[in-house]
Amino acid sequence: MSSRTFKGIAVSPGFAIGKVTIFQHHDEQVMVRHDVDVDDEQYRFKNAIRQALQEMDETILRARQRLSQEDAQIFEAHKLVLEDPEFYDTILNLILVEKINAEAALQNVSQQLVEIFENMENEYFRQRAIDIKDISSRVMKILHGQEVKDSTESLDQFILMAHDLTPSDTLNLDARRVLAFVTETGGRTSHTAIVSKSLGIPAIVGVADLIQSIEMGSQVIVDGNEGKVIVNPSMDEMEEYEQKIRAYQQTLMAQAALKDEPTISSDGLKVEIGANISSLDDLDNALTYGAEGIGLFRTEFLFMNRESAPDEEEQFEVYRTVVSAMKGKPVIIRTLDIGGDKMITYLDLPHESNPFLGYRAIRLTLDRVDLFETQLRAILRASRYGRVKVMYPMISNLTEVRQANAILQNAKQQLIENHIPFNPQLEVGIMIEIPAAAIMADALAKEVDFFSLGTNDLIQYTMACDRLNEKISYLYQPYHPSLLRLIKWVIDAAHTRGKSVGLCGEMAGDPIAIPLLLGMGLDEFSVSPSLILPTRSIIRKLNSISMKELVDQALTLEDEEQVKGIVAKNLSL
Ligand code: PEP
Ligand code: MG
């Protein structure tokens, strides 16, 4: 088979060579596979029904205990469909006659039934269409679960490809077995990209038409530095990459020597490199790579992949673990930033047509004071174990800061009344990730102790360019002069008022942006743990005065290409 190369957006560096596993969501249009082993597919289907029936019995039991008799009856009706010999036999027969996979047969039969019920006059029968969809989705989920498991069981490690991966899919996978992630959708700052970067796994997103042209088990090379996927590589390509991997490993080893070194420019300007973390696993990596603090703890990930929100005690234990492990180094805990591409099912949030512009982050927590206060109490309680700072996400205006601070004050009062200790001097900061907040930075700086620039969002809102949409990724321009001017303005506004500024978007670890940010006087660079050492290594080679001059020049340019050009020329990149 001849080799083929696909291009995408490189979002997490590194290389991988291995066999492909394709991941599919249970709610996606399923792929029809022909000429399958009929016995295997029938066996998979029978097994899935057996498992679904078992699950159903448990659900009915729970429903009888917790819900009304009427609600329990809904699940009993679902069980009747699962046990219906006609449903069962029709699907088994379709697998046999068409020689297709179990998923395709299930989808085909369920769709026909749904259509029949939906067209009935009687309301009761029309409702049955919903039951069929529910049941089919349950069995499909089991079949897919088996597929991913079956196809990976024989493989120790594999390259995971998918049309799309949500942050919770990524978290659900056994990361030790994933050599690389490749998806057809997504942008540089999609949370899947961010999660893979913190796991230190190479990743490429936005690879068009990949899944339809690839087979499970194919051999591929993933080049996470250049955004290339080579399917069925030739001998020459294999040799070329084996060399590249050896060279890359040597660079990583040289960087490892910087673990306990300070982050200091060649002319002696000291800055800080913090880590972006979402979990205790990330914390381990942050410590391994010599983080000088936690610049961003994305706490919303603690709320994902579970049935209900963690209570105050559970949150407190996690925050305290992080704070204690950092031994007096700063830990910025960001309050919940749910919404956008980070959804939490049990909160029953309304469906929105523009989730990135909607009910999310601080907007949601100012409305759900129960959630917010619980989290703030947990953060306050952890504050006495080290140097904790709290940070509010997605601030648009001063009123939101004042409202959030009033709730923080309430949380403090509750702790005082219960004689629970905390650090009353806890610093409060905000993310600057909405252009309105960036422009009002001078006023906001009076109200808070620090800023952290959230460029992942600031870029998308400044350019009006969805950060997840690979079709317009050409517009997602971190080095565009409009954005650089905005960042410079924010840093100057904060410094004039004696406040510090960090940057925790992906831009902080970007080799072209780092010289510019250093030249603008950024105080703290917060990056994925795997980028701490590469970022430190770049900064130690730069002269901050020359970078200041470079910034003066960059701010007068007309577009991103020109900015890239002068950075490359000055630093011989
Ligand atoms: C950002 O927007 O830059 C940021 C760090 O927050 P998140 O990526 O979680 O939206
Ligand atoms: Mg953000």
Coordinates of C-alpha atoms and ligand atoms in Angstrom, one line a residue:
M1 CA 0.0 0.0 0.0
S2 CA 1.4 3.4 -1.0
S3 CA 2.2 6.1 1.6
R4 CA -0.1 9.1 1.9
T5 CA 0.5 12.3 3.8
F6 CA -2.3 14.4 5.5
K7 CA -1.8 17.9 6.9
G8 CA -3.4 19.4 9.9
I9 CA -2.8 21.9 12.8
A10 CA 0.0 20.8 15.1
V11 CA -1.3 21.4 18.6
S12 CA 0.9 19.2 20.8
P13 CA 4.6 18.5 19.9
G14 CA 6.4 15.2 19.6
F15 CA 6.4 12.2 17.3
A16 CA 4.6 8.8 17.3
I17 CA 4.8 5.8 15.1
G18 CA 2.1 3.1 15.6
K19 CA -1.1 1.5 14.6
V20 CA -4.4 3.4 14.3
T21 CA -7.6 3.0 16.3
I22 CA -10.6 4.9 15.2
F23 CA -12.9 6.3 17.9
Q24 CA -16.5 6.9 17.3
H25 CA -19.2 8.6 19.4
H26 CA -22.3 6.6 20.0
D27 CA -24.4 9.5 18.6
E28 CA -22.6 9.8 15.4
Q29 CA -23.9 8.5 12.1
V30 CA -22.4 5.0 12.2
M31 CA -20.1 3.7 9.5
V32 CA -21.5 0.7 7.5
R33 CA -18.9 -2.0 7.2
H34 CA -19.5 -4.7 4.6
D35 CA -18.2 -8.2 4.4
V36 CA -17.9 -8.6 8.1
D37 CA -17.7 -11.9 9.9
V38 CA -21.5 -12.5 10.4
D39 CA -21.0 -14.7 13.4
D40 CA -18.9 -12.2 15.2
E41 CA -21.3 -9.3 14.5
Q42 CA -24.3 -11.4 15.6
Y43 CA -22.5 -12.3 18.7
R44 CA -21.6 -8.7 19.5
F45 CA -25.2 -7.7 19.0
K46 CA -26.5 -10.4 21.3
N47 CA -24.0 -9.5 23.9
A48 CA -24.9 -5.8 23.7
I49 CA -28.6 -6.6 24.2
R50 CA -27.8 -8.8 27.2
Q51 CA -25.7 -6.0 28.8
A52 CA -28.4 -3.4 28.0
L53 CA -31.0 -5.7 29.7
Q54 CA -28.9 -5.9 32.7
E55 CA -28.4 -2.2 32.8
M56 CA -32.2 -1.8 32.4
D57 CA -32.9 -3.9 35.4
E58 CA -30.6 -1.8 37.5
T59 CA -32.2 1.4 36.2
I60 CA -35.7 0.1 36.9
L61 CA -34.7 -0.7 40.4
R62 CA -33.2 2.7 41.0
A63 CA -36.2 4.4 39.4
R64 CA -38.7 2.5 41.6
Q65 CA -36.7 3.7 44.7
R66 CA -36.2 7.3 43.6
L67 CA -38.9 8.2 41.1
S68 CA -42.6 7.8 40.7
Q69 CA -44.2 4.6 39.6
E70 CA -45.1 6.3 36.3
D71 CA -41.4 7.1 35.6
A72 CA -40.3 3.6 36.4
Q73 CA -42.9 2.3 33.9
I74 CA -41.1 4.2 31.1
F75 CA -38.0 2.1 31.7
E76 CA -40.1 -1.0 31.9
A77 CA -41.5 -0.2 28.5
H78 CA -38.0 0.2 27.1
K79 CA -37.1 -3.2 28.5
L80 CA -40.1 -4.7 26.7
V81 CA -38.7 -3.4 23.4
L82 CA -35.3 -4.9 24.1
E83 CA -37.0 -8.2 24.8
D84 CA -39.2 -8.1 21.7
P85 CA -38.2 -11.0 19.5
E86 CA -39.2 -9.2 16.4
F87 CA -36.8 -6.3 17.1
Y88 CA -34.0 -8.8 18.0
D89 CA -34.5 -11.2 15.1
T90 CA -34.9 -8.5 12.4
I91 CA -31.5 -7.1 13.4
L92 CA -29.8 -10.5 13.5
N93 CA -31.3 -11.3 10.1
L94 CA -30.2 -8.0 8.6
I95 CA -26.6 -8.7 9.7
L96 CA -26.8 -12.1 8.0
V97 CA -28.4 -11.0 4.8
E98 CA -26.5 -7.8 4.2
K99 CA -23.3 -9.0 5.9
I100 CA -23.0 -5.7 7.7
N101 CA -21.7 -4.7 11.1
A102 CA -24.0 -4.8 14.2
E103 CA -24.1 -1.0 14.5
A104 CA -25.3 -0.5 11.0
A105 CA -28.0 -3.1 11.3
L106 CA -29.2 -1.6 14.6
Q107 CA -29.3 1.9 13.1
N108 CA -31.2 0.7 10.1
V109 CA -33.9 -1.2 12.0
S110 CA -34.3 1.5 14.6
Q111 CA -34.6 4.3 12.1
Q112 CA -37.4 2.4 10.3
L113 CA -39.3 1.8 13.5
V114 CA -38.9 5.5 14.5
E115 CA -40.3 6.6 11.2
I116 CA -43.3 4.3 11.5
F117 CA -44.1 5.5 15.1
E118 CA -43.5 9.2 14.2
N119 CA -46.1 9.0 11.4
M120 CA -48.8 7.6 13.6
E121 CA -51.9 9.6 14.5
N122 CA -52.1 8.5 18.0
E123 CA -50.0 10.5 20.5
Y124 CA -49.2 7.4 22.6
F125 CA -47.6 5.7 19.6
R126 CA -45.8 8.8 18.5
Q127 CA -44.2 8.9 21.9
R128 CA -42.9 5.4 21.3
A129 CA -40.5 6.8 18.7
I130 CA -38.6 8.5 21.5
D131 CA -38.4 5.2 23.4
I132 CA -36.9 3.5 20.3
K133 CA -34.3 6.3 19.9
D134 CA -33.4 5.9 23.6
I135 CA -33.0 2.2 23.4
S136 CA -31.1 2.2 20.2
S137 CA -28.7 4.8 21.6
R138 CA -28.1 2.7 24.7
V139 CA -27.3 -0.4 22.7
M140 CA -25.2 1.6 20.3
K141 CA -23.2 3.0 23.2
I142 CA -22.4 -0.5 24.4
L143 CA -21.4 -1.6 20.9
H144 CA -19.1 1.3 20.5
G145 CA -17.6 0.8 23.9
Q146 CA -16.9 -2.8 22.9
E147 CA -15.5 -1.7 19.6
V148 CA -12.9 0.7 21.1
K149 CA -12.1 -1.9 23.7
D150 CA -11.9 -4.8 21.3
S151 CA -9.9 -3.0 18.7
T152 CA -7.4 -1.8 21.3
E153 CA -7.3 -4.8 23.5
S154 CA -4.7 -6.5 21.5
L155 CA -2.6 -3.3 21.2
D156 CA -0.5 -2.1 24.0
Q157 CA -0.4 1.4 22.6
F158 CA -2.1 3.0 19.7
I159 CA -2.7 6.2 17.7
L160 CA -6.2 7.5 18.3
M161 CA -8.0 9.0 15.4
A162 CA -11.5 10.5 15.6
H163 CA -13.7 12.9 13.7
D164 CA -14.1 14.8 16.9
L165 CA -13.1 14.3 20.5
T166 CA -14.7 16.2 23.4
P167 CA -12.6 17.0 26.4
S168 CA -14.4 14.4 28.4
D169 CA -13.7 11.7 25.8
T170 CA -10.1 12.6 26.0
L171 CA -10.1 12.3 29.8
N172 CA -12.0 9.0 29.7
L173 CA -9.2 7.3 27.7
D174 CA -6.3 5.5 29.2
A175 CA -3.7 8.1 28.4
R176 CA -0.8 5.7 28.9
R177 CA -1.9 3.7 25.9
V178 CA -2.4 6.6 23.6
L179 CA 0.7 7.4 21.5
A180 CA -0.9 10.4 19.7
F181 CA -4.3 12.0 19.0
V182 CA -5.4 13.0 15.5
T183 CA -8.9 14.6 14.8
E184 CA -10.6 15.9 11.8
T185 CA -12.2 18.9 13.6
G186 CA -10.9 21.3 16.2
G187 CA -8.5 24.3 16.5
R188 CA -5.2 25.1 18.1
T189 CA -6.9 26.0 21.4
S190 CA -9.7 23.4 21.6
H191 CA -9.7 21.8 25.0
T192 CA -8.9 18.4 23.5
A193 CA -5.7 20.0 22.2
I194 CA -5.0 21.5 25.6
V195 CA -5.7 18.2 27.4
S196 CA -3.3 16.3 25.1
K197 CA -0.6 18.9 25.5
S198 CA -0.8 18.6 29.3
L199 CA -0.6 14.9 29.0
G200 CA 2.5 15.3 26.8
I201 CA 1.0 13.4 24.0
P202 CA 1.6 14.6 20.4
A203 CA -1.6 15.8 18.8
I204 CA -2.9 17.1 15.4
V205 CA -6.3 18.6 14.8
G206 CA -8.2 19.8 11.8
V207 CA -7.0 17.0 9.4
A208 CA -9.6 17.0 6.6
D209 CA -11.1 13.8 5.2
L210 CA -8.9 11.5 7.2
I211 CA -11.2 9.0 8.7
Q212 CA -12.8 7.9 5.5
S213 CA -9.4 7.2 4.0
I214 CA -7.9 5.2 6.8
E215 CA -8.4 1.7 8.2
M216 CA -8.3 0.4 11.7
G217 CA -4.9 -1.0 12.4
S218 CA -3.0 1.0 9.6
Q219 CA 0.6 1.9 10.4
V220 CA 1.1 5.7 10.7
I221 CA 3.6 8.3 11.7
V222 CA 2.3 11.4 13.6
D223 CA 4.5 14.5 13.5
G224 CA 3.1 16.7 16.2
N225 CA 5.7 19.4 15.4
E226 CA 4.8 20.0 11.8
G227 CA 1.2 18.7 11.9
K228 CA 1.7 15.8 9.5
V229 CA 0.1 12.4 9.5
I230 CA 1.8 9.8 7.2
V231 CA -0.3 6.8 6.5
N232 CA 1.5 3.5 5.5
P233 CA 4.9 5.2 5.5
S234 CA 7.6 4.0 3.1
M235 CA 10.9 2.6 4.3
D236 CA 12.6 6.0 3.6
E237 CA 10.0 7.9 5.6
M238 CA 10.4 5.5 8.5
E239 CA 14.2 6.0 8.5
E240 CA 13.8 9.8 8.2
Y241 CA 11.5 9.8 11.2
E242 CA 13.5 7.5 13.3
Q243 CA 16.3 10.1 13.0
K244 CA 14.0 13.0 13.8
I245 CA 12.8 11.2 16.9
R246 CA 16.4 10.6 18.0
A247 CA 17.2 14.3 17.5
Y248 CA 14.1 15.4 19.3
Q249 CA 14.9 13.2 22.3
Q250 CA 18.3 14.8 22.5
T251 CA 16.8 18.2 22.6
L252 CA 14.4 17.1 25.4
M253 CA 17.3 15.7 27.3
A254 CA 19.3 19.0 27.0
Q255 CA 16.2 20.9 28.2
A256 CA 15.8 18.6 31.2
A257 CA 18.9 20.1 32.7
L258 CA 17.0 23.4 33.1
K259 CA 14.5 21.9 35.5
D260 CA 15.8 23.7 38.6
E261 CA 17.2 26.7 36.9
P262 CA 15.6 30.1 37.1
T263 CA 13.7 31.6 34.1
I264 CA 16.0 34.5 33.4
S265 CA 16.7 36.3 30.1
S266 CA 20.3 36.6 28.9
D267 CA 20.4 40.2 30.3
G268 CA 19.2 39.2 33.7
L269 CA 15.4 39.8 33.6
K270 CA 13.6 37.3 35.8
V271 CA 10.2 36.1 34.8
E272 CA 8.1 33.2 36.1
I273 CA 6.9 30.0 34.3
G274 CA 3.8 28.6 35.8
A275 CA 1.9 25.4 34.7
N276 CA -1.6 25.1 33.4
I277 CA -3.2 22.1 35.1
S278 CA -6.6 20.5 35.2
S279 CA -6.0 17.5 37.4
L280 CA -3.6 15.9 39.9
D281 CA -1.9 14.0 37.1
D282 CA -1.1 17.4 35.5
L283 CA 0.3 18.5 38.9
D284 CA 2.8 15.6 38.8
N285 CA 4.0 16.7 35.4
A286 CA 4.2 20.3 36.5
L287 CA 6.5 19.3 39.4
T288 CA 8.5 17.0 37.1
Y289 CA 9.2 19.8 34.7
G290 CA 10.1 22.4 37.3
A291 CA 7.0 24.8 37.4
E292 CA 7.6 27.9 39.4
G293 CA 3.9 28.0 40.3
I294 CA 0.5 27.0 39.0
G295 CA -0.6 29.8 36.6
L296 CA -3.9 28.3 35.9
F297 CA -5.9 25.5 37.6
R298 CA -8.8 24.7 35.3
T299 CA -11.1 23.5 38.0
E300 CA -14.0 22.7 35.7
F301 CA -12.3 19.4 34.8
L302 CA -13.0 18.2 38.4
F303 CA -16.7 18.5 37.6
M304 CA -16.6 16.4 34.4
N305 CA -17.3 12.7 33.8
R306 CA -19.4 12.2 36.9
E307 CA -23.0 12.2 38.0
S308 CA -23.0 15.2 40.3
A309 CA -20.8 18.1 41.3
P310 CA -18.0 17.5 43.9
D311 CA -18.9 18.9 47.3
E312 CA -16.9 21.4 49.3
E313 CA -14.9 18.7 51.1
E314 CA -13.9 16.9 47.9
Q315 CA -12.9 20.2 46.2
F316 CA -11.0 21.3 49.3
E317 CA -9.0 18.1 49.4
V318 CA -7.9 18.5 45.7
Y319 CA -7.0 22.2 46.1
R320 CA -5.1 21.5 49.3
T321 CA -3.1 18.7 47.7
V322 CA -2.1 21.1 44.8
V323 CA -1.3 24.0 47.2
S324 CA 0.7 21.8 49.6
A325 CA 2.7 20.2 46.7
M326 CA 3.7 23.6 45.4
K327 CA 5.3 24.4 48.7
G328 CA 4.7 28.1 49.0
K329 CA 4.9 28.8 45.2
P330 CA 1.9 30.7 43.8
V331 CA -1.2 28.6 42.8
I332 CA -3.9 30.4 40.8
I333 CA -7.2 28.6 41.2
R334 CA -9.6 29.7 38.5
T335 CA -13.3 29.4 39.5
L336 CA -15.5 27.3 37.3
D337 CA -15.3 28.0 33.6
I338 CA -18.1 25.7 32.3
G339 CA -19.5 26.3 28.8
G340 CA -18.1 26.7 25.4
D341 CA -16.6 23.3 24.6
K342 CA -16.6 22.2 28.2
M343 CA -20.1 20.9 29.0
I344 CA -21.3 19.2 32.2
T345 CA -24.5 17.2 31.7
Y346 CA -25.8 17.0 35.2
L347 CA -26.1 20.8 35.4
D348 CA -28.9 20.7 32.8
L349 CA -27.7 23.8 31.0
P350 CA -29.9 25.0 28.2
H351 CA -28.8 24.3 24.6
E352 CA -27.3 27.4 23.0
S353 CA -26.7 28.3 19.4
N354 CA -23.6 30.3 20.4
P355 CA -22.1 28.6 23.5
F356 CA -18.9 30.6 23.4
L357 CA -20.9 33.8 23.6
G358 CA -23.4 32.5 26.1
Y359 CA -24.2 31.4 29.6
R360 CA -20.7 30.3 30.7
A361 CA -18.0 30.8 33.3
I362 CA -18.5 33.8 35.6
R363 CA -21.9 34.5 34.0
L364 CA -23.1 31.1 35.1
T365 CA -21.5 31.1 38.6
L366 CA -22.9 34.6 39.4
D367 CA -26.3 33.0 38.6
R368 CA -25.7 29.7 40.4
V369 CA -24.5 31.2 43.7
D370 CA -24.8 27.7 45.3
L371 CA -22.1 26.3 43.1
F372 CA -19.9 29.4 43.3
E373 CA -20.0 29.8 47.1
T374 CA -19.2 26.2 47.7
Q375 CA -16.2 26.5 45.4
L376 CA -15.0 29.7 47.0
R377 CA -15.2 28.2 50.5
A378 CA -13.2 25.3 49.4
I379 CA -10.5 27.6 47.8
L380 CA -10.5 29.8 50.9
R381 CA -10.0 26.8 53.1
A382 CA -7.0 25.7 51.0
S383 CA -5.5 29.1 51.1
R384 CA -3.8 28.6 54.5
Y385 CA -1.6 25.7 53.1
G386 CA 0.4 27.9 50.7
R387 CA 0.1 30.9 48.4
V388 CA -3.3 30.6 46.8
K389 CA -4.8 33.2 44.5
V390 CA -8.3 33.0 43.1
M391 CA -9.1 34.1 39.6
Y392 CA -12.5 34.7 37.9
P393 CA -12.9 33.7 34.2
M394 CA -14.6 35.5 31.4
I395 CA -14.9 38.9 33.1
S396 CA -16.6 41.5 30.8
N397 CA -17.0 44.4 33.1
L398 CA -16.4 45.9 36.5
T399 CA -19.9 45.0 37.8
E400 CA -19.1 41.3 37.5
V401 CA -15.9 41.7 39.5
R402 CA -17.7 43.5 42.2
Q403 CA -20.6 41.0 42.3
A404 CA -18.1 38.1 42.4
N405 CA -16.1 39.8 45.2
A406 CA -19.4 40.3 47.2
I407 CA -20.0 36.5 47.0
L408 CA -16.4 35.9 48.0
Q409 CA -17.0 38.1 51.0
N410 CA -20.1 36.1 51.9
A411 CA -18.1 32.9 51.7
K412 CA -15.4 34.4 54.0
Q413 CA -18.2 35.4 56.5
Q414 CA -19.6 31.9 56.5
L415 CA -16.1 30.5 57.3
I416 CA -15.6 33.0 60.1
E417 CA -18.9 32.2 61.6
N418 CA -18.0 28.5 61.7
H419 CA -14.5 29.2 63.0
I420 CA -12.8 27.8 59.9
P421 CA -9.4 29.3 59.2
F422 CA -8.3 30.8 55.8
N423 CA -5.9 33.4 54.6
P424 CA -7.8 36.7 54.7
Q425 CA -5.2 38.3 52.4
L426 CA -6.0 35.9 49.5
E427 CA -5.2 37.7 46.3
V428 CA -8.0 38.1 43.7
G429 CA -7.4 38.3 40.0
I430 CA -9.3 38.1 36.7
M431 CA -8.8 36.6 33.3
I432 CA -8.5 39.2 30.6
E433 CA -10.0 37.3 27.6
I434 CA -12.8 39.5 26.4
P435 CA -11.9 42.6 24.3
A436 CA -14.1 44.8 26.4
A437 CA -12.2 43.8 29.6
A438 CA -8.8 44.3 27.8
I439 CA -9.8 47.8 26.7
M440 CA -11.0 48.6 30.3
A441 CA -7.8 47.2 31.8
D442 CA -6.9 50.5 33.4
A443 CA -10.2 50.6 35.4
L444 CA -10.2 46.9 36.2
A445 CA -6.6 47.0 37.4
K446 CA -7.8 49.2 40.3
E447 CA -10.2 46.6 41.4
V448 CA -8.0 43.4 41.5
D449 CA -4.6 42.2 42.5
F450 CA -3.5 40.6 39.1
F451 CA -4.5 39.8 35.6
S452 CA -4.0 36.7 33.5
L453 CA -4.4 37.1 29.8
G454 CA -6.6 34.3 28.4
T455 CA -5.5 34.6 24.8
N456 CA -7.2 31.4 23.7
D457 CA -10.5 33.2 24.0
L458 CA -9.1 36.8 23.5
I459 CA -8.0 35.8 20.0
Q460 CA -11.3 34.2 19.1
Y461 CA -13.3 37.2 20.3
T462 CA -10.9 39.8 18.8
M463 CA -10.9 38.2 15.4
A464 CA -14.5 36.9 15.6
C465 CA -13.2 33.5 14.9
D466 CA -14.5 30.3 16.6
R467 CA -11.5 28.7 18.3
L468 CA -12.8 25.2 17.4
N469 CA -13.5 25.7 13.7
E470 CA -10.8 24.3 11.6
K471 CA -12.3 25.9 8.4
I472 CA -11.4 29.4 9.6
S473 CA -8.3 28.5 11.5
Y474 CA -6.3 30.8 9.1
L475 CA -8.0 33.7 10.9
Y476 CA -7.0 32.6 14.4
Q477 CA -3.9 34.7 14.4
P478 CA -2.0 35.0 17.7
Y479 CA 0.6 37.4 16.3
H480 CA -1.8 39.8 14.5
P481 CA -0.8 43.4 15.4
S482 CA -4.4 44.1 16.6
L483 CA -3.9 41.4 19.3
L484 CA -0.4 42.4 20.1
R485 CA -1.6 46.0 20.7
L486 CA -4.3 44.8 23.0
I487 CA -1.9 42.7 25.0
K488 CA 0.6 45.5 25.3
W489 CA -2.1 47.9 26.4
V490 CA -3.2 45.5 29.2
I491 CA 0.3 44.9 30.4
D492 CA 1.1 48.6 30.5
A493 CA -2.3 49.4 32.2
A494 CA -1.6 46.9 35.0
H495 CA 2.0 47.9 35.5
T496 CA 1.1 51.6 35.8
R497 CA -1.1 50.5 38.8
G498 CA 1.6 48.2 40.2
K499 CA -0.3 45.0 39.3
S500 CA 1.3 41.9 37.7
V501 CA 0.2 40.3 34.5
G502 CA 0.4 36.6 33.4
L503 CA -0.7 34.9 30.2
C504 CA -2.2 31.4 30.4
G505 CA -3.4 30.9 26.8
E506 CA -1.5 28.6 24.5
M507 CA 0.4 31.6 23.2
A508 CA 2.6 31.6 26.3
G509 CA 4.4 28.5 25.1
D510 CA 4.6 29.5 21.4
P511 CA 8.2 30.1 20.2
I512 CA 7.2 33.1 18.0
A513 CA 5.1 34.8 20.7
I514 CA 7.5 34.2 23.6
P515 CA 10.1 36.9 22.4
L516 CA 7.3 39.4 21.9
L517 CA 5.7 38.8 25.3
L518 CA 9.1 39.1 27.0
G519 CA 9.6 42.4 25.2
M520 CA 6.2 43.6 26.4
G521 CA 7.2 43.0 30.0
L522 CA 4.9 40.0 30.7
D523 CA 5.6 38.8 34.3
E524 CA 4.4 35.3 34.2
F525 CA 4.2 32.7 31.3
S526 CA 1.8 29.9 32.2
V527 CA 2.0 26.9 29.9
S528 CA 1.1 23.2 29.7
P529 CA 3.6 21.2 31.8
S530 CA 5.3 19.6 28.8
L531 CA 6.1 23.1 27.5
I532 CA 7.7 24.5 30.7
L533 CA 11.3 23.5 29.8
P534 CA 11.1 24.4 26.1
T535 CA 9.7 27.9 27.1
R536 CA 12.4 28.3 29.8
S537 CA 15.1 27.3 27.3
I538 CA 13.9 30.0 24.8
I539 CA 13.7 32.8 27.3
R540 CA 17.2 32.1 28.7
K541 CA 18.6 32.8 25.2
L542 CA 16.7 36.1 24.7
N543 CA 17.8 39.6 25.5
S544 CA 14.8 41.5 26.9
I545 CA 16.0 45.0 25.7
S546 CA 16.3 43.8 22.1
M547 CA 12.9 42.1 22.5
K548 CA 11.5 45.5 23.6
E549 CA 12.8 47.0 20.4
L550 CA 11.3 44.1 18.4
V551 CA 7.9 44.8 20.0
D552 CA 8.1 48.5 19.1
Q553 CA 8.6 47.4 15.5
A554 CA 6.0 44.7 15.5
L555 CA 3.3 47.1 16.8
T556 CA 3.7 49.2 13.7
L557 CA 3.2 46.4 11.2
E558 CA 0.2 45.6 9.2
D559 CA -0.4 41.9 9.4
E560 CA 0.5 38.6 11.0
E561 CA 2.8 37.5 8.2
Q562 CA 5.0 40.7 8.7
V563 CA 5.2 40.1 12.4
K564 CA 6.2 36.5 11.9
G565 CA 8.8 37.7 9.4
I566 CA 10.5 40.1 11.7
V567 CA 10.6 37.7 14.7
A568 CA 12.1 35.0 12.4
K569 CA 14.6 37.4 11.0
N570 CA 15.7 38.7 14.4
L571 CA 16.0 35.3 16.0
S572 CA 17.0 33.3 13.0
L573 CA 14.2 30.8 13.7
Ligands
PEP1 C1 -7.8 31.2 27.6 O1 -8.9 31.5 27.1 O2 -6.8 31.6 27.1 C2 -7.7 30.3 28.8 C3 -6.6 30.0 29.3 O3 -8.9 29.7 29.2 P1 -9.5 28.4 28.5 O4 -8.6 27.9 27.4 O5 -9.8 27.4 29.6 O6 -10.8 29.0 27.9
MG2 MG -10.7 31.1 28.3

